[in-house]
């Protein structure tokens, strides 16, 4: 896997975290220019987004203004100095975007799920040599997301970032798309060099929840945000409920905390170092205790074998579950956490005992 090029080397004056803002769709020249000028007031904003080809769930809605809108974006770039960014789903979109000075593109959640589409786009994007943001596919399948990124990287697209826009909620939910934060966190550990950008607008689905989701993404050390902003959200032709007004966007940027990856404050460093060394020692103790526990499990396994008793003892397991979650709660630990942990320990114990019995049967 080739190295990814970090955001600050994509273009000069790219601020980090990378803030991209603009309407869901480019609707008119006036709407594009008004939004671009407003967001350019903040020094934190590096790029203007607007969809010009819109993938709608059902046909018949507003499907974007097409090439004409690219000229509005180009004018916004000229007048504000912002980088411009749009969605591409077909190789011809890439060609037209590049012809009109588009600086970055994103691949939408529906397209990211299709390996054939990604391969076709990858060939065109490699020629274009512009940064590509890959939204997560709508289903919570990390490998499908990684697969799209790998296909692009293999085609030699190296200015890449992932965009976390949440996953289709199969159950009733306050948010439009379920964040499942563990998935972008897993992505970070699988591809540590890959920048991850949060899309709080598509996760939240409602303007009043966007700031909270954006803050959470920053707290998890995401490398940027892509936020939908519209001069008059209620009249937007797509995603009306989730777009921030120009004023609310400015307020959000003022209120967000932008935590740094680290600090040079000596008090901070001392405290963190002490706590980490205690944690290292606690982890060692946890592992030693788990190992002691396993030795006892093995003893029990052999004893069950010689007395012809079954491995799984349902009542005993239920008592363990109850008493440990009760104790966990008293110690301030969430029930779900304790239950998951116990289940893991229990399963491993059963596996070990079954192995012992099998081996002894083999020997007998
Ligand atoms: C968008 O950014 O407007 C969009 C269509 O996003 P997604 O592909 O994440 O639904
Ligand atoms: Mn949208």
Tab-separated table of C-alpha atoms and ligand atoms in Angstrom:
chain	number	residue	atom	x	y	z
A	1	UNK	CA	0.000	0.000	0.000
A	2	UNK	CA	1.646	3.334	-1.030
A	3	UNK	CA	1.799	6.164	1.536
A	4	UNK	CA	-1.054	8.616	1.674
A	5	UNK	CA	-0.171	12.272	1.181
A	6	UNK	CA	-1.134	14.311	4.293
A	7	UNK	CA	-3.768	17.043	3.976
A	8	UNK	CA	-1.304	19.897	4.517
A	9	UNK	CA	0.528	18.799	1.369
A	10	UNK	CA	-2.580	18.669	-0.825
A	11	UNK	CA	-2.488	22.418	-1.441
A	12	UNK	CA	-0.847	25.430	0.163
A	13	UNK	CA	-2.920	27.095	2.917
A	14	UNK	CA	-4.921	23.984	3.756
A	15	UNK	CA	-5.732	24.450	7.416
A	16	UNK	CA	-6.096	21.504	9.717
A	17	UNK	CA	-8.505	20.280	10.765
A	18	UNK	CA	-9.751	20.597	7.189
A	19	UNK	CA	-13.096	22.391	7.202
A	20	UNK	CA	-15.233	22.007	4.090
A	21	UNK	CA	-18.628	23.724	4.009
A	22	UNK	CA	-21.349	24.580	1.552
A	23	UNK	CA	-24.804	23.578	0.420
A	24	UNK	CA	-25.910	20.024	-0.196
A	25	UNK	CA	-26.607	21.073	-3.810
A	26	UNK	CA	-25.596	24.024	-5.951
A	27	UNK	CA	-29.023	25.489	-6.779
A	28	UNK	CA	-28.281	28.879	-8.354
A	29	UNK	CA	-25.323	31.147	-8.945
A	30	UNK	CA	-26.587	33.550	-6.265
A	31	UNK	CA	-26.970	30.779	-3.670
A	32	UNK	CA	-23.452	29.453	-4.411
A	33	UNK	CA	-21.815	32.893	-4.220
A	34	UNK	CA	-23.675	34.008	-1.110
A	35	UNK	CA	-22.744	30.820	0.743
A	36	UNK	CA	-19.124	30.826	-0.402
A	37	UNK	CA	-18.574	34.466	0.617
A	38	UNK	CA	-20.169	33.855	4.024
A	39	UNK	CA	-18.152	30.757	4.904
A	40	UNK	CA	-14.928	32.346	3.622
A	41	UNK	CA	-15.254	34.858	6.488
A	42	UNK	CA	-13.877	32.229	8.821
A	43	UNK	CA	-10.170	31.520	8.532
A	44	UNK	CA	-10.814	27.952	9.561
A	45	UNK	CA	-12.655	27.141	6.317
A	46	UNK	CA	-10.460	25.899	3.460
A	47	UNK	CA	-12.964	24.563	0.942
A	48	UNK	CA	-16.429	25.057	-0.466
A	49	UNK	CA	-18.602	22.010	-1.182
A	50	UNK	CA	-21.699	21.712	-3.355
A	51	UNK	CA	-23.223	18.766	-5.178
A	52	UNK	CA	-23.847	19.346	-8.862
A	53	UNK	CA	-24.901	15.780	-9.752
A	54	UNK	CA	-27.164	14.536	-6.978
A	55	UNK	CA	-27.723	10.819	-6.313
A	56	UNK	CA	-31.337	10.830	-5.082
A	57	UNK	CA	-32.827	7.801	-3.385
A	58	UNK	CA	-35.896	7.950	-5.630
A	59	UNK	CA	-36.190	9.458	-9.116
A	60	UNK	CA	-38.058	12.668	-9.702
A	61	UNK	CA	-36.363	14.890	-7.116
A	62	UNK	CA	-33.843	17.653	-7.840
A	63	UNK	CA	-30.922	15.878	-9.523
A	64	UNK	CA	-28.480	18.783	-9.575
A	65	UNK	CA	-27.785	21.663	-11.938
A	66	UNK	CA	-24.938	19.830	-13.732
A	67	UNK	CA	-22.171	21.508	-15.715
A	68	UNK	CA	-23.702	24.964	-15.417
A	69	UNK	CA	-23.228	24.719	-11.640
A	70	UNK	CA	-19.526	23.993	-12.132
A	71	UNK	CA	-19.201	27.485	-13.582
A	72	UNK	CA	-20.817	28.932	-10.419
A	73	UNK	CA	-18.314	27.010	-8.295
A	74	UNK	CA	-15.471	28.276	-10.452
A	75	UNK	CA	-16.623	31.844	-9.876
A	76	UNK	CA	-16.899	31.218	-6.118
A	77	UNK	CA	-13.298	29.977	-6.159
A	78	UNK	CA	-12.100	33.047	-8.059
A	79	UNK	CA	-13.885	35.480	-5.759
A	80	UNK	CA	-13.163	33.860	-2.364
A	81	UNK	CA	-9.937	31.903	-2.835
A	82	UNK	CA	-11.633	28.818	-1.355
A	83	UNK	CA	-10.861	25.407	-2.832
A	84	UNK	CA	-13.913	23.899	-4.515
A	85	UNK	CA	-15.201	20.396	-4.022
A	86	UNK	CA	-18.025	18.359	-5.581
A	87	UNK	CA	-19.327	14.792	-5.829
A	88	UNK	CA	-18.381	12.537	-8.729
A	89	UNK	CA	-20.007	9.237	-9.594
A	90	UNK	CA	-18.931	8.699	-13.232
A	91	UNK	CA	-15.624	9.154	-15.067
A	92	UNK	CA	-17.202	11.916	-17.176
A	93	UNK	CA	-18.039	13.801	-13.965
A	94	UNK	CA	-14.337	13.737	-13.113
A	95	UNK	CA	-13.378	15.048	-16.548
A	96	UNK	CA	-15.901	17.881	-16.398
A	97	UNK	CA	-14.988	18.769	-12.812
A	98	UNK	CA	-11.287	18.983	-13.665
A	99	UNK	CA	-12.014	21.092	-16.773
A	100	UNK	CA	-13.810	23.544	-14.485
A	101	UNK	CA	-11.031	23.844	-11.910
A	102	UNK	CA	-12.537	21.644	-9.218
A	103	UNK	CA	-9.811	21.107	-6.585
A	104	UNK	CA	-11.172	18.082	-4.729
A	105	UNK	CA	-13.942	15.569	-5.211
A	106	UNK	CA	-15.869	13.239	-2.991
A	107	UNK	CA	-17.280	9.831	-3.852
A	108	UNK	CA	-20.748	9.437	-2.354
A	109	UNK	CA	-21.939	6.693	-0.035
A	110	UNK	CA	-23.929	4.933	-2.750
A	111	UNK	CA	-21.061	4.923	-5.258
A	112	UNK	CA	-18.448	3.917	-2.666
A	113	UNK	CA	-20.311	0.615	-2.238
A	114	UNK	CA	-19.764	-0.401	-5.869
A	115	UNK	CA	-16.309	-1.797	-6.756
A	116	UNK	CA	-16.936	-1.461	-10.529
A	117	UNK	CA	-17.754	2.232	-10.174
A	118	UNK	CA	-14.718	2.784	-7.969
A	119	UNK	CA	-12.377	1.117	-10.472
A	120	UNK	CA	-13.721	3.268	-13.303
A	121	UNK	CA	-13.427	6.436	-11.237
A	122	UNK	CA	-9.968	5.482	-9.991
A	123	UNK	CA	-8.522	5.367	-13.515
A	124	UNK	CA	-9.840	8.857	-14.269
A	125	UNK	CA	-8.918	10.304	-10.856
A	126	UNK	CA	-5.331	9.078	-11.128
A	127	UNK	CA	-4.968	11.199	-14.297
A	128	UNK	CA	-6.603	14.180	-12.581
A	129	UNK	CA	-4.243	14.008	-9.565
A	130	UNK	CA	-6.637	15.826	-7.207
A	131	UNK	CA	-7.552	14.881	-3.619
A	132	UNK	CA	-10.363	12.345	-3.322
A	133	UNK	CA	-12.639	11.977	-0.297
A	134	UNK	CA	-14.323	8.609	0.032
A	135	UNK	CA	-17.588	8.499	1.970
A	136	UNK	CA	-18.408	5.320	3.856
A	137	UNK	CA	-20.811	2.951	2.054
A	138	UNK	CA	-24.328	3.077	3.552
A	139	UNK	CA	-23.989	-0.393	5.093
A	140	UNK	CA	-21.669	-0.684	8.113
A	141	UNK	CA	-19.089	-2.838	6.351
A	142	UNK	CA	-15.589	-1.556	7.092
A	143	UNK	CA	-14.010	-3.834	4.487
A	144	UNK	CA	-16.150	-2.386	1.719
A	145	UNK	CA	-15.022	1.132	2.699
A	146	UNK	CA	-11.380	0.023	2.934
A	147	UNK	CA	-11.769	-1.796	-0.390
A	148	UNK	CA	-12.786	1.422	-2.137
A	149	UNK	CA	-9.794	3.233	-0.634
A	150	UNK	CA	-7.445	0.403	-1.646
A	151	UNK	CA	-8.768	0.417	-5.227
A	152	UNK	CA	-8.032	4.140	-5.483
A	153	UNK	CA	-4.625	3.785	-3.844
A	154	UNK	CA	-3.727	0.928	-6.212
A	155	UNK	CA	-4.592	3.146	-9.162
A	156	UNK	CA	-2.086	5.621	-7.658
A	157	UNK	CA	-4.512	8.128	-6.156
A	158	UNK	CA	-2.537	9.164	-3.081
A	159	UNK	CA	-4.269	12.325	-1.884
A	160	UNK	CA	-7.004	10.407	-0.138
A	161	UNK	CA	-9.255	10.818	2.882
A	162	UNK	CA	-12.199	8.901	4.268
A	163	UNK	CA	-15.434	10.711	5.098
A	164	UNK	CA	-17.533	9.274	7.908
A	165	UNK	CA	-21.193	10.048	7.170
A	166	UNK	CA	-22.850	7.368	9.276
A	167	UNK	CA	-24.733	4.208	8.315
A	168	UNK	CA	-28.298	3.490	7.321
A	169	UNK	CA	-30.358	3.032	10.522
A	170	UNK	CA	-32.374	-0.151	10.335
A	171	UNK	CA	-34.199	0.762	13.550
A	172	UNK	CA	-35.908	3.948	14.734
A	173	UNK	CA	-33.278	6.570	15.503
A	174	UNK	CA	-32.972	10.223	16.416
A	175	UNK	CA	-30.096	10.582	13.967
A	176	UNK	CA	-30.531	10.187	10.213
A	177	UNK	CA	-27.549	7.851	9.918
A	178	UNK	CA	-26.118	5.865	12.839
A	179	UNK	CA	-22.523	6.940	13.510
A	180	UNK	CA	-21.151	3.589	14.802
A	181	UNK	CA	-18.015	5.460	15.842
A	182	UNK	CA	-16.187	2.167	16.403
A	183	UNK	CA	-15.991	1.741	12.605
A	184	UNK	CA	-13.976	4.911	11.831
A	185	UNK	CA	-11.890	4.150	14.948
A	186	UNK	CA	-11.132	0.687	13.494
A	187	UNK	CA	-10.359	2.306	10.146
A	188	UNK	CA	-7.822	4.560	11.916
A	189	UNK	CA	-6.028	1.553	13.360
A	190	UNK	CA	-6.102	-0.333	10.033
A	191	UNK	CA	-4.880	2.702	8.008
A	192	UNK	CA	-3.149	5.054	10.479
A	193	UNK	CA	-1.916	7.478	7.773
A	194	UNK	CA	-5.322	7.974	6.158
A	195	UNK	CA	-7.026	11.261	7.126
A	196	UNK	CA	-10.628	10.842	8.353
A	197	UNK	CA	-13.143	13.637	7.938
A	198	UNK	CA	-16.475	13.782	9.761
A	199	UNK	CA	-19.718	14.610	7.978
A	200	UNK	CA	-21.936	15.625	10.925
A	201	UNK	CA	-24.704	16.870	8.596
A	202	UNK	CA	-25.504	13.487	7.080
A	203	UNK	CA	-25.105	11.730	10.449
A	204	UNK	CA	-27.357	14.182	12.297
A	205	UNK	CA	-29.990	14.734	9.612
A	206	UNK	CA	-31.226	17.696	11.642
A	207	UNK	CA	-29.578	21.088	11.932
A	208	UNK	CA	-29.915	21.278	15.736
A	209	UNK	CA	-27.877	18.075	16.223
A	210	UNK	CA	-25.012	18.927	13.852
A	211	UNK	CA	-22.764	20.762	16.348
A	212	UNK	CA	-22.876	17.959	18.891
A	213	UNK	CA	-21.911	15.353	16.290
A	214	UNK	CA	-19.175	17.623	14.900
A	215	UNK	CA	-17.709	18.083	18.384
A	216	UNK	CA	-17.680	14.346	18.948
A	217	UNK	CA	-15.762	13.828	15.686
A	218	UNK	CA	-13.173	16.445	16.736
A	219	UNK	CA	-12.854	14.839	20.172
A	220	UNK	CA	-12.044	11.544	18.444
A	221	UNK	CA	-9.225	13.385	16.597
A	222	UNK	CA	-10.846	13.388	13.168
A	223	UNK	CA	-8.809	15.385	10.652
A	224	UNK	CA	-11.622	17.585	9.414
A	225	UNK	CA	-15.329	18.241	8.977
A	226	UNK	CA	-17.612	18.539	5.979
A	227	UNK	CA	-20.710	20.563	6.886
A	228	UNK	CA	-23.796	21.449	4.850
A	229	UNK	CA	-24.641	25.165	4.918
A	230	UNK	CA	-27.400	26.986	3.055
A	231	UNK	CA	-28.505	30.656	2.996
A	232	UNK	CA	-32.106	29.570	3.529
A	233	UNK	CA	-32.202	25.930	4.706
A	234	UNK	CA	-35.988	25.608	4.724
A	235	UNK	CA	-36.053	26.284	0.987
A	236	UNK	CA	-33.172	23.959	0.087
A	237	UNK	CA	-33.876	21.600	-2.822
A	238	UNK	CA	-32.160	18.679	-1.052
A	239	UNK	CA	-31.413	17.787	2.587
A	240	UNK	CA	-33.332	20.832	3.866
A	241	UNK	CA	-33.602	19.679	7.483
A	242	UNK	CA	-29.914	19.181	8.096
A	243	UNK	CA	-28.366	22.284	6.519
A	244	UNK	CA	-27.125	25.048	8.825
A	245	UNK	CA	-27.981	28.651	8.097
A	246	UNK	CA	-24.994	30.933	7.439
A	247	UNK	CA	-25.346	32.432	10.933
A	248	UNK	CA	-25.648	29.058	12.663
A	249	UNK	CA	-22.561	27.824	10.834
A	250	UNK	CA	-20.532	30.824	12.056
A	251	UNK	CA	-21.821	30.245	15.610
A	252	UNK	CA	-20.919	26.574	15.400
A	253	UNK	CA	-17.332	27.369	14.370
A	254	UNK	CA	-17.038	29.803	17.295
A	255	UNK	CA	-18.382	27.295	19.785
A	256	UNK	CA	-16.533	24.166	18.704
A	257	UNK	CA	-13.495	23.165	20.694
A	258	UNK	CA	-10.597	22.040	18.508
A	259	UNK	CA	-8.559	19.708	20.711
A	260	UNK	CA	-4.909	19.258	19.724
A	261	UNK	CA	-3.338	15.815	19.281
A	262	UNK	CA	-1.050	16.557	22.224
A	263	UNK	CA	0.167	19.282	24.585
A	264	UNK	CA	3.584	20.490	25.735
A	265	UNK	CA	2.212	21.692	29.089
A	266	UNK	CA	4.450	20.149	31.786
A	267	UNK	CA	1.564	19.559	34.187
A	268	UNK	CA	-0.294	17.681	31.405
A	269	UNK	CA	2.784	15.627	30.517
A	270	UNK	CA	3.504	14.650	34.158
A	271	UNK	CA	-0.046	13.624	34.835
A	272	UNK	CA	-0.387	11.608	31.631
A	273	UNK	CA	2.937	9.844	32.175
A	274	UNK	CA	2.081	8.866	35.752
A	275	UNK	CA	-1.390	7.656	34.830
A	276	UNK	CA	-0.058	5.686	31.854
A	277	UNK	CA	2.548	3.926	33.934
A	278	UNK	CA	-0.148	2.932	36.461
A	279	UNK	CA	-2.323	1.684	33.599
A	280	UNK	CA	0.563	-0.402	32.240
A	281	UNK	CA	0.943	-2.049	35.615
A	282	UNK	CA	-2.833	-2.620	35.982
A	283	UNK	CA	-2.954	-4.221	32.512
A	284	UNK	CA	-0.134	-6.561	33.503
A	285	UNK	CA	-2.066	-7.537	36.625
A	286	UNK	CA	-5.265	-8.097	34.604
A	287	UNK	CA	-3.414	-10.441	32.253
A	288	UNK	CA	-1.760	-12.307	35.127
A	289	UNK	CA	-5.139	-12.715	36.831
A	290	UNK	CA	-6.713	-13.971	33.586
A	291	UNK	CA	-3.903	-16.482	33.302
A	292	UNK	CA	-4.418	-17.642	36.931
A	293	UNK	CA	-8.130	-17.938	36.237
A	294	UNK	CA	-7.412	-20.077	33.187
A	295	UNK	CA	-5.207	-22.467	35.194
A	296	UNK	CA	-8.200	-23.041	37.533
A	297	UNK	CA	-10.480	-23.533	34.541
A	298	UNK	CA	-8.113	-26.245	33.289
A	299	UNK	CA	-8.176	-27.954	36.684
A	300	UNK	CA	-11.983	-27.895	36.643
A	301	UNK	CA	-11.950	-29.244	33.068
A	302	UNK	CA	-9.867	-32.255	34.072
A	303	UNK	CA	-12.055	-32.832	37.137
A	304	UNK	CA	-15.251	-32.674	35.016
A	305	UNK	CA	-13.703	-35.131	32.613
A	306	UNK	CA	-12.815	-37.685	35.271
A	307	UNK	CA	-16.277	-37.369	36.866
A	308	UNK	CA	-18.087	-37.444	33.511
A	309	UNK	CA	-19.745	-34.018	34.007
A	310	UNK	CA	-20.728	-31.601	31.209
A	311	UNK	CA	-18.547	-28.592	30.433
A	312	UNK	CA	-21.335	-26.006	30.342
A	313	UNK	CA	-22.970	-25.392	33.699
A	314	UNK	CA	-25.780	-22.972	32.908
A	315	UNK	CA	-26.735	-22.137	36.502
A	316	UNK	CA	-23.195	-21.385	37.533
A	317	UNK	CA	-22.795	-19.103	34.497
A	318	UNK	CA	-26.011	-17.251	35.342
A	319	UNK	CA	-24.835	-16.699	38.915
A	320	UNK	CA	-21.474	-15.388	37.660
A	321	UNK	CA	-23.222	-13.015	35.292
A	322	UNK	CA	-25.553	-11.672	37.931
A	323	UNK	CA	-23.067	-11.242	40.741
A	324	UNK	CA	-20.353	-9.703	38.517
A	325	UNK	CA	-22.654	-7.184	36.826
A	326	UNK	CA	-24.003	-6.230	40.263
A	327	UNK	CA	-20.472	-5.689	41.525
A	328	UNK	CA	-19.521	-3.909	38.295
A	329	UNK	CA	-22.407	-1.496	38.720
A	330	UNK	CA	-21.345	-0.733	42.279
A	331	UNK	CA	-17.866	-0.010	40.921
A	332	UNK	CA	-19.246	2.418	38.334
A	333	UNK	CA	-18.935	0.146	35.255
A	334	UNK	CA	-21.668	-0.062	32.655
A	335	UNK	CA	-23.654	-3.319	32.611
A	336	UNK	CA	-23.194	-3.817	28.865
A	337	UNK	CA	-19.421	-3.524	29.244
A	338	UNK	CA	-19.263	-6.107	32.041
A	339	UNK	CA	-21.592	-8.535	30.260
A	340	UNK	CA	-19.546	-8.391	27.050
A	341	UNK	CA	-16.335	-8.865	28.945
A	342	UNK	CA	-17.713	-11.799	30.951
A	343	UNK	CA	-19.089	-13.459	27.836
A	344	UNK	CA	-15.680	-13.272	26.243
A	345	UNK	CA	-14.023	-14.785	29.311
A	346	UNK	CA	-16.714	-17.450	29.604
A	347	UNK	CA	-16.505	-18.490	25.941
A	348	UNK	CA	-12.737	-18.823	26.142
A	349	UNK	CA	-13.090	-20.931	29.312
A	350	UNK	CA	-15.551	-23.292	27.649
A	351	UNK	CA	-13.303	-23.606	24.632
A	352	UNK	CA	-10.325	-24.464	26.834
A	353	UNK	CA	-12.265	-27.071	28.827
A	354	UNK	CA	-13.633	-28.657	25.650
A	355	UNK	CA	-10.054	-28.877	24.345
A	356	UNK	CA	-8.879	-30.576	27.531
A	357	UNK	CA	-11.671	-33.126	27.360
A	358	UNK	CA	-11.006	-33.784	23.672
A	359	UNK	CA	-7.280	-34.245	24.269
A	360	UNK	CA	-7.835	-36.577	27.186
A	361	UNK	CA	-10.318	-38.588	25.110
A	362	UNK	CA	-7.687	-38.847	22.381
A	363	UNK	CA	-5.119	-40.031	24.889
A	364	UNK	CA	-7.490	-42.568	26.477
B	1	LIG	C1	-23.890	14.742	0.055
B	1	LIG	O1	-22.785	14.935	0.576
B	1	LIG	O2	-24.698	15.625	-0.192
B	1	LIG	C2	-24.315	13.335	-0.184
B	1	LIG	C3	-25.173	13.007	-1.129
B	1	LIG	O3	-23.750	12.489	0.670
B	1	LIG	P1	-23.832	10.883	0.895
B	1	LIG	O4	-23.251	10.261	-0.307
B	1	LIG	O5	-23.007	10.739	2.134
B	1	LIG	O6	-25.288	10.549	1.126
B	2	LIG	MN1	-26.596	16.229	1.284
